[in-house]
Amino acid sequence: MHPVPISEIEAAIRNVPDFPKPGIQFKDITPVLADGRLFGGVIDHLLEGVRPGSVDKVVGIDARGFIFAAAAAVKLGAGFVPVRKKGKLPFATHEQSYDLEYGSATVAVHVDAVQAGERVLLLDDLLATGGTASAAVSLLEKLGARIVGVNFVIELGFLDGRKRLGAHPVRALVRY
Ligand code: AMP
């Protein structure tokens, strides 16, 4: 039962042309977050089919992924784990680099953030090329996590990002 239709969530996502650089249409989810009903609806949809007790950790990707993953973790009674940009986590980390259009980026996770065999749900706001999410998946696999799902609010389907996430189940609420 979903009191909030996905069409309402989609209608609240704001398109900002040419941000952060010319030619990029930024999908701004802050209007969704600012509406308590829509925010709650997004979390409900992201957790559709995920029973409390079926996930040990919800992992969010820096930075907007934290917002959804933290709310989802509380709702499931699971722990929250941040995958952060390199240089932000204070304790010992594993790091994974990935290619960007120009140059590369690196994400990191604490070495003890997930125990081997734990069931993990990975969340982020948006799947574009899949570079960020696949780097996060690599980190979680290094820790021995069992990835039960990789869920996004938004997927830019024309970029084929889900191809980079291997056999893991990928879901997105709104697809462009
Ligand atoms: P990618 O690694 O190409 O899949 O990019 C995904 C990351 O970049 C996500 O964490 C998004 O938050 C961000 N991102 C990429 N493209 C956009 C966009 N058009 N609008 C908003 N965020 C984006």
mmCIF file with all atom_site columns, C-alpha atoms and ligand atoms in Angstrom:
data_model
loop_
_atom_site.group_PDB
_atom_site.id
_atom_site.type_symbol
_atom_site.label_atom_id
_atom_site.label_alt_id
_atom_site.label_comp_id
_atom_site.label_asym_id
_atom_site.label_entity_id
_atom_site.label_seq_id
_atom_site.pdbx_PDB_ins_code
_atom_site.Cartn_x
_atom_site.Cartn_y
_atom_site.Cartn_z
_atom_site.occupancy
_atom_site.B_iso_or_equiv
_atom_site.pdbx_formal_charge
_atom_site.auth_seq_id
_atom_site.auth_comp_id
_atom_site.auth_asym_id
_atom_site.auth_atom_id
_atom_site.pdbx_PDB_model_num
ATOM   1   C CA  . MET A 1 1   ? 0.000  0.000   0.000   1.00 0.00 ? 1   MET A CA  1
ATOM   2   C CA  . HIS A 1 2   ? 1.509  3.302   -1.123  1.00 0.00 ? 2   HIS A CA  1
ATOM   3   C CA  . PRO A 1 3   ? -0.307 6.476   -0.143  1.00 0.00 ? 3   PRO A CA  1
ATOM   4   C CA  . VAL A 1 4   ? 2.021  8.507   -2.387  1.00 0.00 ? 4   VAL A CA  1
ATOM   5   C CA  . PRO A 1 5   ? 1.957  7.744   -6.138  1.00 0.00 ? 5   PRO A CA  1
ATOM   6   C CA  . ILE A 1 6   ? 5.355  7.794   -7.850  1.00 0.00 ? 6   ILE A CA  1
ATOM   7   C CA  . SER A 1 7   ? 3.918  10.282  -10.356 1.00 0.00 ? 7   SER A CA  1
ATOM   8   C CA  . GLU A 1 8   ? 3.671  12.836  -7.528  1.00 0.00 ? 8   GLU A CA  1
ATOM   9   C CA  . ILE A 1 9   ? 7.294  12.249  -6.552  1.00 0.00 ? 9   ILE A CA  1
ATOM   10  C CA  . GLU A 1 10  ? 8.349  12.570  -10.187 1.00 0.00 ? 10  GLU A CA  1
ATOM   11  C CA  . ALA A 1 11  ? 6.423  15.835  -10.527 1.00 0.00 ? 11  ALA A CA  1
ATOM   12  C CA  . ALA A 1 12  ? 8.326  17.308  -7.571  1.00 0.00 ? 12  ALA A CA  1
ATOM   13  C CA  . ILE A 1 13  ? 11.798 16.579  -8.993  1.00 0.00 ? 13  ILE A CA  1
ATOM   14  C CA  . ARG A 1 14  ? 13.166 19.862  -10.316 1.00 0.00 ? 14  ARG A CA  1
ATOM   15  C CA  . ASN A 1 15  ? 15.198 20.002  -13.526 1.00 0.00 ? 15  ASN A CA  1
ATOM   16  C CA  . VAL A 1 16  ? 17.993 22.555  -13.339 1.00 0.00 ? 16  VAL A CA  1
ATOM   17  C CA  . PRO A 1 17  ? 19.612 23.099  -16.742 1.00 0.00 ? 17  PRO A CA  1
ATOM   18  C CA  . ASP A 1 18  ? 23.363 23.640  -17.050 1.00 0.00 ? 18  ASP A CA  1
ATOM   19  C CA  . PHE A 1 19  ? 24.251 22.698  -13.457 1.00 0.00 ? 19  PHE A CA  1
ATOM   20  C CA  . PRO A 1 20  ? 26.992 22.107  -12.378 1.00 0.00 ? 20  PRO A CA  1
ATOM   21  C CA  . LYS A 1 21  ? 28.230 22.753  -15.917 1.00 0.00 ? 21  LYS A CA  1
ATOM   22  C CA  . PRO A 1 22  ? 26.800 23.520  -19.365 1.00 0.00 ? 22  PRO A CA  1
ATOM   23  C CA  . GLY A 1 23  ? 24.917 20.641  -20.962 1.00 0.00 ? 23  GLY A CA  1
ATOM   24  C CA  . ILE A 1 24  ? 24.093 18.817  -17.701 1.00 0.00 ? 24  ILE A CA  1
ATOM   25  C CA  . GLN A 1 25  ? 20.472 18.738  -16.619 1.00 0.00 ? 25  GLN A CA  1
ATOM   26  C CA  . PHE A 1 26  ? 20.633 18.387  -12.843 1.00 0.00 ? 26  PHE A CA  1
ATOM   27  C CA  . LYS A 1 27  ? 17.848 16.415  -11.171 1.00 0.00 ? 27  LYS A CA  1
ATOM   28  C CA  . ASP A 1 28  ? 17.211 18.322  -7.942  1.00 0.00 ? 28  ASP A CA  1
ATOM   29  C CA  . ILE A 1 29  ? 15.503 16.199  -5.285  1.00 0.00 ? 29  ILE A CA  1
ATOM   30  C CA  . THR A 1 30  ? 15.382 18.929  -2.589  1.00 0.00 ? 30  THR A CA  1
ATOM   31  C CA  . PRO A 1 31  ? 11.701 19.737  -3.307  1.00 0.00 ? 31  PRO A CA  1
ATOM   32  C CA  . VAL A 1 32  ? 10.882 16.069  -2.607  1.00 0.00 ? 32  VAL A CA  1
ATOM   33  C CA  . LEU A 1 33  ? 12.801 16.178  0.677   1.00 0.00 ? 33  LEU A CA  1
ATOM   34  C CA  . ALA A 1 34  ? 11.135 19.436  1.719   1.00 0.00 ? 34  ALA A CA  1
ATOM   35  C CA  . ASP A 1 35  ? 7.669  17.816  1.582   1.00 0.00 ? 35  ASP A CA  1
ATOM   36  C CA  . GLY A 1 36  ? 7.261  15.399  4.469   1.00 0.00 ? 36  GLY A CA  1
ATOM   37  C CA  . ARG A 1 37  ? 4.635  13.336  2.690   1.00 0.00 ? 37  ARG A CA  1
ATOM   38  C CA  . LEU A 1 38  ? 6.739  12.967  -0.463  1.00 0.00 ? 38  LEU A CA  1
ATOM   39  C CA  . PHE A 1 39  ? 9.916  12.244  1.502   1.00 0.00 ? 39  PHE A CA  1
ATOM   40  C CA  . GLY A 1 40  ? 8.133  9.497   3.412   1.00 0.00 ? 40  GLY A CA  1
ATOM   41  C CA  . GLY A 1 41  ? 6.640  8.209   0.158   1.00 0.00 ? 41  GLY A CA  1
ATOM   42  C CA  . VAL A 1 42  ? 10.074 7.972   -1.464  1.00 0.00 ? 42  VAL A CA  1
ATOM   43  C CA  . ILE A 1 43  ? 11.394 5.951   1.465   1.00 0.00 ? 43  ILE A CA  1
ATOM   44  C CA  . ASP A 1 44  ? 8.357  3.634   1.302   1.00 0.00 ? 44  ASP A CA  1
ATOM   45  C CA  . HIS A 1 45  ? 8.907  3.053   -2.414  1.00 0.00 ? 45  HIS A CA  1
ATOM   46  C CA  . LEU A 1 46  ? 12.667 2.531   -2.032  1.00 0.00 ? 46  LEU A CA  1
ATOM   47  C CA  . LEU A 1 47  ? 11.906 -0.155  0.566   1.00 0.00 ? 47  LEU A CA  1
ATOM   48  C CA  . GLU A 1 48  ? 9.126  -1.877  -1.348  1.00 0.00 ? 48  GLU A CA  1
ATOM   49  C CA  . GLY A 1 49  ? 9.555  -5.614  -0.888  1.00 0.00 ? 49  GLY A CA  1
ATOM   50  C CA  . VAL A 1 50  ? 12.303 -5.155  1.721   1.00 0.00 ? 50  VAL A CA  1
ATOM   51  C CA  . ARG A 1 51  ? 11.108 -6.597  5.027   1.00 0.00 ? 51  ARG A CA  1
ATOM   52  C CA  . PRO A 1 52  ? 12.414 -5.288  8.363   1.00 0.00 ? 52  PRO A CA  1
ATOM   53  C CA  . GLY A 1 53  ? 14.942 -7.892  9.538   1.00 0.00 ? 53  GLY A CA  1
ATOM   54  C CA  . SER A 1 54  ? 15.985 -8.821  5.984   1.00 0.00 ? 54  SER A CA  1
ATOM   55  C CA  . VAL A 1 55  ? 18.802 -6.256  5.826   1.00 0.00 ? 55  VAL A CA  1
ATOM   56  C CA  . ASP A 1 56  ? 21.657 -5.683  8.281   1.00 0.00 ? 56  ASP A CA  1
ATOM   57  C CA  . LYS A 1 57  ? 23.044 -2.428  6.846   1.00 0.00 ? 57  LYS A CA  1
ATOM   58  C CA  . VAL A 1 58  ? 21.758 0.261   4.548   1.00 0.00 ? 58  VAL A CA  1
ATOM   59  C CA  . VAL A 1 59  ? 24.649 1.898   2.705   1.00 0.00 ? 59  VAL A CA  1
ATOM   60  C CA  . GLY A 1 60  ? 24.341 5.445   1.343   1.00 0.00 ? 60  GLY A CA  1
ATOM   61  C CA  . ILE A 1 61  ? 26.619 7.132   -1.170  1.00 0.00 ? 61  ILE A CA  1
ATOM   62  C CA  . ASP A 1 62  ? 28.050 10.617  -0.469  1.00 0.00 ? 62  ASP A CA  1
ATOM   63  C CA  . ALA A 1 63  ? 26.201 12.927  -0.198  1.00 0.00 ? 63  ALA A CA  1
ATOM   64  C CA  . ARG A 1 64  ? 22.538 12.768  -1.219  1.00 0.00 ? 64  ARG A CA  1
ATOM   65  C CA  . GLY A 1 65  ? 22.487 8.992   -0.797  1.00 0.00 ? 65  GLY A CA  1
ATOM   66  C CA  . PHE A 1 66  ? 23.037 9.536   2.944   1.00 0.00 ? 66  PHE A CA  1
ATOM   67  C CA  . ILE A 1 67  ? 19.655 11.238  3.264   1.00 0.00 ? 67  ILE A CA  1
ATOM   68  C CA  . PHE A 1 68  ? 17.700 8.320   1.826   1.00 0.00 ? 68  PHE A CA  1
ATOM   69  C CA  . ALA A 1 69  ? 19.850 5.570   3.341   1.00 0.00 ? 69  ALA A CA  1
ATOM   70  C CA  . ALA A 1 70  ? 19.690 7.020   6.858   1.00 0.00 ? 70  ALA A CA  1
ATOM   71  C CA  . ALA A 1 71  ? 15.898 7.322   6.780   1.00 0.00 ? 71  ALA A CA  1
ATOM   72  C CA  . ALA A 1 72  ? 15.593 3.826   5.279   1.00 0.00 ? 72  ALA A CA  1
ATOM   73  C CA  . ALA A 1 73  ? 17.910 2.333   7.928   1.00 0.00 ? 73  ALA A CA  1
ATOM   74  C CA  . VAL A 1 74  ? 15.826 3.758   10.767  1.00 0.00 ? 74  VAL A CA  1
ATOM   75  C CA  . LYS A 1 75  ? 12.649 2.445   9.176   1.00 0.00 ? 75  LYS A CA  1
ATOM   76  C CA  . LEU A 1 76  ? 14.124 -1.067  8.764   1.00 0.00 ? 76  LEU A CA  1
ATOM   77  C CA  . GLY A 1 77  ? 15.805 -1.122  12.163  1.00 0.00 ? 77  GLY A CA  1
ATOM   78  C CA  . ALA A 1 78  ? 19.103 -1.641  10.297  1.00 0.00 ? 78  ALA A CA  1
ATOM   79  C CA  . GLY A 1 79  ? 22.466 0.086   10.628  1.00 0.00 ? 79  GLY A CA  1
ATOM   80  C CA  . PHE A 1 80  ? 23.583 2.932   8.358   1.00 0.00 ? 80  PHE A CA  1
ATOM   81  C CA  . VAL A 1 81  ? 26.961 2.956   6.590   1.00 0.00 ? 81  VAL A CA  1
ATOM   82  C CA  . PRO A 1 82  ? 28.390 5.871   4.580   1.00 0.00 ? 82  PRO A CA  1
ATOM   83  C CA  . VAL A 1 83  ? 30.455 5.384   1.426   1.00 0.00 ? 83  VAL A CA  1
ATOM   84  C CA  . ARG A 1 84  ? 32.313 8.694   1.261   1.00 0.00 ? 84  ARG A CA  1
ATOM   85  C CA  . LYS A 1 85  ? 34.508 10.609  -1.076  1.00 0.00 ? 85  LYS A CA  1
ATOM   86  C CA  . LYS A 1 86  ? 38.176 9.936   -0.418  1.00 0.00 ? 86  LYS A CA  1
ATOM   87  C CA  . GLY A 1 87  ? 39.760 11.723  2.523   1.00 0.00 ? 87  GLY A CA  1
ATOM   88  C CA  . LYS A 1 88  ? 36.604 12.216  4.621   1.00 0.00 ? 88  LYS A CA  1
ATOM   89  C CA  . LEU A 1 89  ? 36.478 9.056   6.752   1.00 0.00 ? 89  LEU A CA  1
ATOM   90  C CA  . PRO A 1 90  ? 38.654 9.185   9.879   1.00 0.00 ? 90  PRO A CA  1
ATOM   91  C CA  . PHE A 1 91  ? 39.430 5.475   10.480  1.00 0.00 ? 91  PHE A CA  1
ATOM   92  C CA  . ALA A 1 92  ? 41.172 2.867   8.266   1.00 0.00 ? 92  ALA A CA  1
ATOM   93  C CA  . THR A 1 93  ? 39.499 2.602   4.862   1.00 0.00 ? 93  THR A CA  1
ATOM   94  C CA  . HIS A 1 94  ? 39.305 0.634   1.637   1.00 0.00 ? 94  HIS A CA  1
ATOM   95  C CA  . GLU A 1 95  ? 39.313 2.866   -1.443  1.00 0.00 ? 95  GLU A CA  1
ATOM   96  C CA  . GLN A 1 96  ? 38.045 2.372   -4.981  1.00 0.00 ? 96  GLN A CA  1
ATOM   97  C CA  . SER A 1 97  ? 38.715 4.698   -7.918  1.00 0.00 ? 97  SER A CA  1
ATOM   98  C CA  . TYR A 1 98  ? 36.560 5.048   -11.006 1.00 0.00 ? 98  TYR A CA  1
ATOM   99  C CA  . ASP A 1 99  ? 36.723 7.038   -14.233 1.00 0.00 ? 99  ASP A CA  1
ATOM   100 C CA  . LEU A 1 100 ? 34.843 10.252  -14.806 1.00 0.00 ? 100 LEU A CA  1
ATOM   101 C CA  . GLU A 1 101 ? 34.373 12.019  -18.128 1.00 0.00 ? 101 GLU A CA  1
ATOM   102 C CA  . TYR A 1 102 ? 37.541 13.925  -17.309 1.00 0.00 ? 102 TYR A CA  1
ATOM   103 C CA  . GLY A 1 103 ? 39.865 12.376  -14.731 1.00 0.00 ? 103 GLY A CA  1
ATOM   104 C CA  . SER A 1 104 ? 38.814 10.044  -11.951 1.00 0.00 ? 104 SER A CA  1
ATOM   105 C CA  . ALA A 1 105 ? 37.232 9.971   -8.493  1.00 0.00 ? 105 ALA A CA  1
ATOM   106 C CA  . THR A 1 106 ? 37.752 7.793   -5.444  1.00 0.00 ? 106 THR A CA  1
ATOM   107 C CA  . VAL A 1 107 ? 35.264 6.571   -2.846  1.00 0.00 ? 107 VAL A CA  1
ATOM   108 C CA  . ALA A 1 108 ? 36.073 4.999   0.514   1.00 0.00 ? 108 ALA A CA  1
ATOM   109 C CA  . VAL A 1 109 ? 34.482 2.911   3.254   1.00 0.00 ? 109 VAL A CA  1
ATOM   110 C CA  . HIS A 1 110 ? 35.660 2.056   6.761   1.00 0.00 ? 110 HIS A CA  1
ATOM   111 C CA  . VAL A 1 111 ? 37.262 -1.398  6.846   1.00 0.00 ? 111 VAL A CA  1
ATOM   112 C CA  . ASP A 1 112 ? 34.939 -2.480  9.680   1.00 0.00 ? 112 ASP A CA  1
ATOM   113 C CA  . ALA A 1 113 ? 31.729 -0.870  8.389   1.00 0.00 ? 113 ALA A CA  1
ATOM   114 C CA  . VAL A 1 114 ? 30.193 -4.162  7.232   1.00 0.00 ? 114 VAL A CA  1
ATOM   115 C CA  . GLN A 1 115 ? 30.998 -7.667  8.486   1.00 0.00 ? 115 GLN A CA  1
ATOM   116 C CA  . ALA A 1 116 ? 31.484 -10.502 5.991   1.00 0.00 ? 116 ALA A CA  1
ATOM   117 C CA  . GLY A 1 117 ? 28.135 -12.102 5.184   1.00 0.00 ? 117 GLY A CA  1
ATOM   118 C CA  . GLU A 1 118 ? 26.007 -9.158  6.280   1.00 0.00 ? 118 GLU A CA  1
ATOM   119 C CA  . ARG A 1 119 ? 23.028 -8.331  4.073   1.00 0.00 ? 119 ARG A CA  1
ATOM   120 C CA  . VAL A 1 120 ? 23.367 -4.871  2.597   1.00 0.00 ? 120 VAL A CA  1
ATOM   121 C CA  . LEU A 1 121 ? 21.016 -2.567  0.703   1.00 0.00 ? 121 LEU A CA  1
ATOM   122 C CA  . LEU A 1 122 ? 22.792 0.166   -1.285  1.00 0.00 ? 122 LEU A CA  1
ATOM   123 C CA  . LEU A 1 123 ? 20.950 3.436   -1.941  1.00 0.00 ? 123 LEU A CA  1
ATOM   124 C CA  . ASP A 1 124 ? 21.693 6.601   -3.876  1.00 0.00 ? 124 ASP A CA  1
ATOM   125 C CA  . ASP A 1 125 ? 19.632 9.429   -5.297  1.00 0.00 ? 125 ASP A CA  1
ATOM   126 C CA  . LEU A 1 126 ? 20.541 8.959   -8.952  1.00 0.00 ? 126 LEU A CA  1
ATOM   127 C CA  . LEU A 1 127 ? 22.076 6.382   -11.305 1.00 0.00 ? 127 LEU A CA  1
ATOM   128 C CA  . ALA A 1 128 ? 23.846 8.037   -14.240 1.00 0.00 ? 128 ALA A CA  1
ATOM   129 C CA  . THR A 1 129 ? 26.848 6.223   -15.777 1.00 0.00 ? 129 THR A CA  1
ATOM   130 C CA  . GLY A 1 130 ? 26.980 3.828   -12.814 1.00 0.00 ? 130 GLY A CA  1
ATOM   131 C CA  . GLY A 1 131 ? 30.615 4.625   -12.029 1.00 0.00 ? 131 GLY A CA  1
ATOM   132 C CA  . THR A 1 132 ? 29.927 5.763   -8.472  1.00 0.00 ? 132 THR A CA  1
ATOM   133 C CA  . ALA A 1 133 ? 27.561 2.930   -7.594  1.00 0.00 ? 133 ALA A CA  1
ATOM   134 C CA  . SER A 1 134 ? 29.789 0.246   -9.126  1.00 0.00 ? 134 SER A CA  1
ATOM   135 C CA  . ALA A 1 135 ? 32.754 1.577   -7.128  1.00 0.00 ? 135 ALA A CA  1
ATOM   136 C CA  . ALA A 1 136 ? 30.591 1.369   -3.970  1.00 0.00 ? 136 ALA A CA  1
ATOM   137 C CA  . VAL A 1 137 ? 29.590 -2.195  -4.913  1.00 0.00 ? 137 VAL A CA  1
ATOM   138 C CA  . SER A 1 138 ? 33.288 -3.121  -5.283  1.00 0.00 ? 138 SER A CA  1
ATOM   139 C CA  . LEU A 1 139 ? 34.023 -1.760  -1.805  1.00 0.00 ? 139 LEU A CA  1
ATOM   140 C CA  . LEU A 1 140 ? 31.134 -3.712  -0.297  1.00 0.00 ? 140 LEU A CA  1
ATOM   141 C CA  . GLU A 1 141 ? 32.198 -6.900  -2.061  1.00 0.00 ? 141 GLU A CA  1
ATOM   142 C CA  . LYS A 1 142 ? 35.709 -6.388  -0.675  1.00 0.00 ? 142 LYS A CA  1
ATOM   143 C CA  . LEU A 1 143 ? 34.154 -6.374  2.812   1.00 0.00 ? 143 LEU A CA  1
ATOM   144 C CA  . GLY A 1 144 ? 32.311 -9.621  2.046   1.00 0.00 ? 144 GLY A CA  1
ATOM   145 C CA  . ALA A 1 145 ? 28.847 -8.020  2.059   1.00 0.00 ? 145 ALA A CA  1
ATOM   146 C CA  . ARG A 1 146 ? 25.865 -9.794  0.520   1.00 0.00 ? 146 ARG A CA  1
ATOM   147 C CA  . ILE A 1 147 ? 24.266 -7.108  -1.615  1.00 0.00 ? 147 ILE A CA  1
ATOM   148 C CA  . VAL A 1 148 ? 20.504 -7.639  -1.577  1.00 0.00 ? 148 VAL A CA  1
ATOM   149 C CA  . GLY A 1 149 ? 19.684 -4.649  -3.779  1.00 0.00 ? 149 GLY A CA  1
ATOM   150 C CA  . VAL A 1 150 ? 20.905 -1.423  -5.333  1.00 0.00 ? 150 VAL A CA  1
ATOM   151 C CA  . ASN A 1 151 ? 18.059 1.100   -5.350  1.00 0.00 ? 151 ASN A CA  1
ATOM   152 C CA  . PHE A 1 152 ? 17.862 4.632   -6.733  1.00 0.00 ? 152 PHE A CA  1
ATOM   153 C CA  . VAL A 1 153 ? 15.262 7.361   -6.703  1.00 0.00 ? 153 VAL A CA  1
ATOM   154 C CA  . ILE A 1 154 ? 16.168 8.338   -10.294 1.00 0.00 ? 154 ILE A CA  1
ATOM   155 C CA  . GLU A 1 155 ? 17.780 6.497   -13.208 1.00 0.00 ? 155 GLU A CA  1
ATOM   156 C CA  . LEU A 1 156 ? 19.079 8.196   -16.352 1.00 0.00 ? 156 LEU A CA  1
ATOM   157 C CA  . GLY A 1 157 ? 18.363 5.107   -18.441 1.00 0.00 ? 157 GLY A CA  1
ATOM   158 C CA  . PHE A 1 158 ? 19.999 6.440   -21.613 1.00 0.00 ? 158 PHE A CA  1
ATOM   159 C CA  . LEU A 1 159 ? 23.401 6.223   -19.872 1.00 0.00 ? 159 LEU A CA  1
ATOM   160 C CA  . ASP A 1 160 ? 23.055 2.448   -19.314 1.00 0.00 ? 160 ASP A CA  1
ATOM   161 C CA  . GLY A 1 161 ? 24.532 2.664   -15.806 1.00 0.00 ? 161 GLY A CA  1
ATOM   162 C CA  . ARG A 1 162 ? 22.850 -0.517  -14.589 1.00 0.00 ? 162 ARG A CA  1
ATOM   163 C CA  . LYS A 1 163 ? 25.031 -2.552  -16.956 1.00 0.00 ? 163 LYS A CA  1
ATOM   164 C CA  . ARG A 1 164 ? 27.977 -1.739  -14.675 1.00 0.00 ? 164 ARG A CA  1
ATOM   165 C CA  . LEU A 1 165 ? 26.275 -3.149  -11.586 1.00 0.00 ? 165 LEU A CA  1
ATOM   166 C CA  . GLY A 1 166 ? 26.641 -6.769  -12.679 1.00 0.00 ? 166 GLY A CA  1
ATOM   167 C CA  . ALA A 1 167 ? 24.114 -9.306  -11.510 1.00 0.00 ? 167 ALA A CA  1
ATOM   168 C CA  . HIS A 1 168 ? 22.908 -7.267  -8.533  1.00 0.00 ? 168 HIS A CA  1
ATOM   169 C CA  . PRO A 1 169 ? 19.199 -6.419  -8.500  1.00 0.00 ? 169 PRO A CA  1
ATOM   170 C CA  . VAL A 1 170 ? 18.847 -2.742  -9.497  1.00 0.00 ? 170 VAL A CA  1
ATOM   171 C CA  . ARG A 1 171 ? 15.652 -0.709  -9.011  1.00 0.00 ? 171 ARG A CA  1
ATOM   172 C CA  . ALA A 1 172 ? 14.800 2.916   -9.728  1.00 0.00 ? 172 ALA A CA  1
ATOM   173 C CA  . LEU A 1 173 ? 11.560 4.727   -8.948  1.00 0.00 ? 173 LEU A CA  1
ATOM   174 C CA  . VAL A 1 174 ? 11.708 7.329   -11.730 1.00 0.00 ? 174 VAL A CA  1
ATOM   175 C CA  . ARG A 1 175 ? 13.395 6.692   -15.085 1.00 0.00 ? 175 ARG A CA  1
ATOM   176 C CA  . TYR A 1 176 ? 14.382 9.206   -17.752 1.00 0.00 ? 176 TYR A CA  1
HETATM 177 P P1  . AMP B 2 .   ? 27.406 8.213   -12.027 1.00 0.00 ? 1   AMP B P1  1
HETATM 178 O O1  . AMP B 2 .   ? 28.619 7.771   -11.261 1.00 0.00 ? 1   AMP B O1  1
HETATM 179 O O2  . AMP B 2 .   ? 27.710 8.716   -13.387 1.00 0.00 ? 1   AMP B O2  1
HETATM 180 O O3  . AMP B 2 .   ? 26.325 7.130   -12.037 1.00 0.00 ? 1   AMP B O3  1
HETATM 181 O O4  . AMP B 2 .   ? 26.823 9.469   -11.263 1.00 0.00 ? 1   AMP B O4  1
HETATM 182 C C1  . AMP B 2 .   ? 26.067 9.297   -10.141 1.00 0.00 ? 1   AMP B C1  1
HETATM 183 C C2  . AMP B 2 .   ? 26.326 10.329  -9.079  1.00 0.00 ? 1   AMP B C2  1
HETATM 184 O O5  . AMP B 2 .   ? 26.420 11.649  -9.615  1.00 0.00 ? 1   AMP B O5  1
HETATM 185 C C3  . AMP B 2 .   ? 25.175 10.300  -8.117  1.00 0.00 ? 1   AMP B C3  1
HETATM 186 O O6  . AMP B 2 .   ? 25.686 10.276  -6.798  1.00 0.00 ? 1   AMP B O6  1
HETATM 187 C C4  . AMP B 2 .   ? 24.382 11.559  -8.416  1.00 0.00 ? 1   AMP B C4  1
HETATM 188 O O7  . AMP B 2 .   ? 24.052 12.199  -7.216  1.00 0.00 ? 1   AMP B O7  1
HETATM 189 C C5  . AMP B 2 .   ? 25.291 12.440  -9.286  1.00 0.00 ? 1   AMP B C5  1
HETATM 190 N N1  . AMP B 2 .   ? 24.664 12.853  -10.564 1.00 0.00 ? 1   AMP B N1  1
HETATM 191 C C6  . AMP B 2 .   ? 25.082 12.495  -11.816 1.00 0.00 ? 1   AMP B C6  1
HETATM 192 N N2  . AMP B 2 .   ? 24.329 13.054  -12.766 1.00 0.00 ? 1   AMP B N2  1
HETATM 193 C C7  . AMP B 2 .   ? 23.389 13.797  -12.141 1.00 0.00 ? 1   AMP B C7  1
HETATM 194 C C8  . AMP B 2 .   ? 22.283 14.610  -12.570 1.00 0.00 ? 1   AMP B C8  1
HETATM 195 N N3  . AMP B 2 .   ? 21.979 14.786  -13.877 1.00 0.00 ? 1   AMP B N3  1
HETATM 196 N N4  . AMP B 2 .   ? 21.516 15.198  -11.620 1.00 0.00 ? 1   AMP B N4  1
HETATM 197 C C9  . AMP B 2 .   ? 21.802 15.025  -10.310 1.00 0.00 ? 1   AMP B C9  1
HETATM 198 N N5  . AMP B 2 .   ? 22.814 14.290  -9.843  1.00 0.00 ? 1   AMP B N5  1
HETATM 199 C C10 . AMP B 2 .   ? 23.614 13.664  -10.726 1.00 0.00 ? 1   AMP B C10 1
#
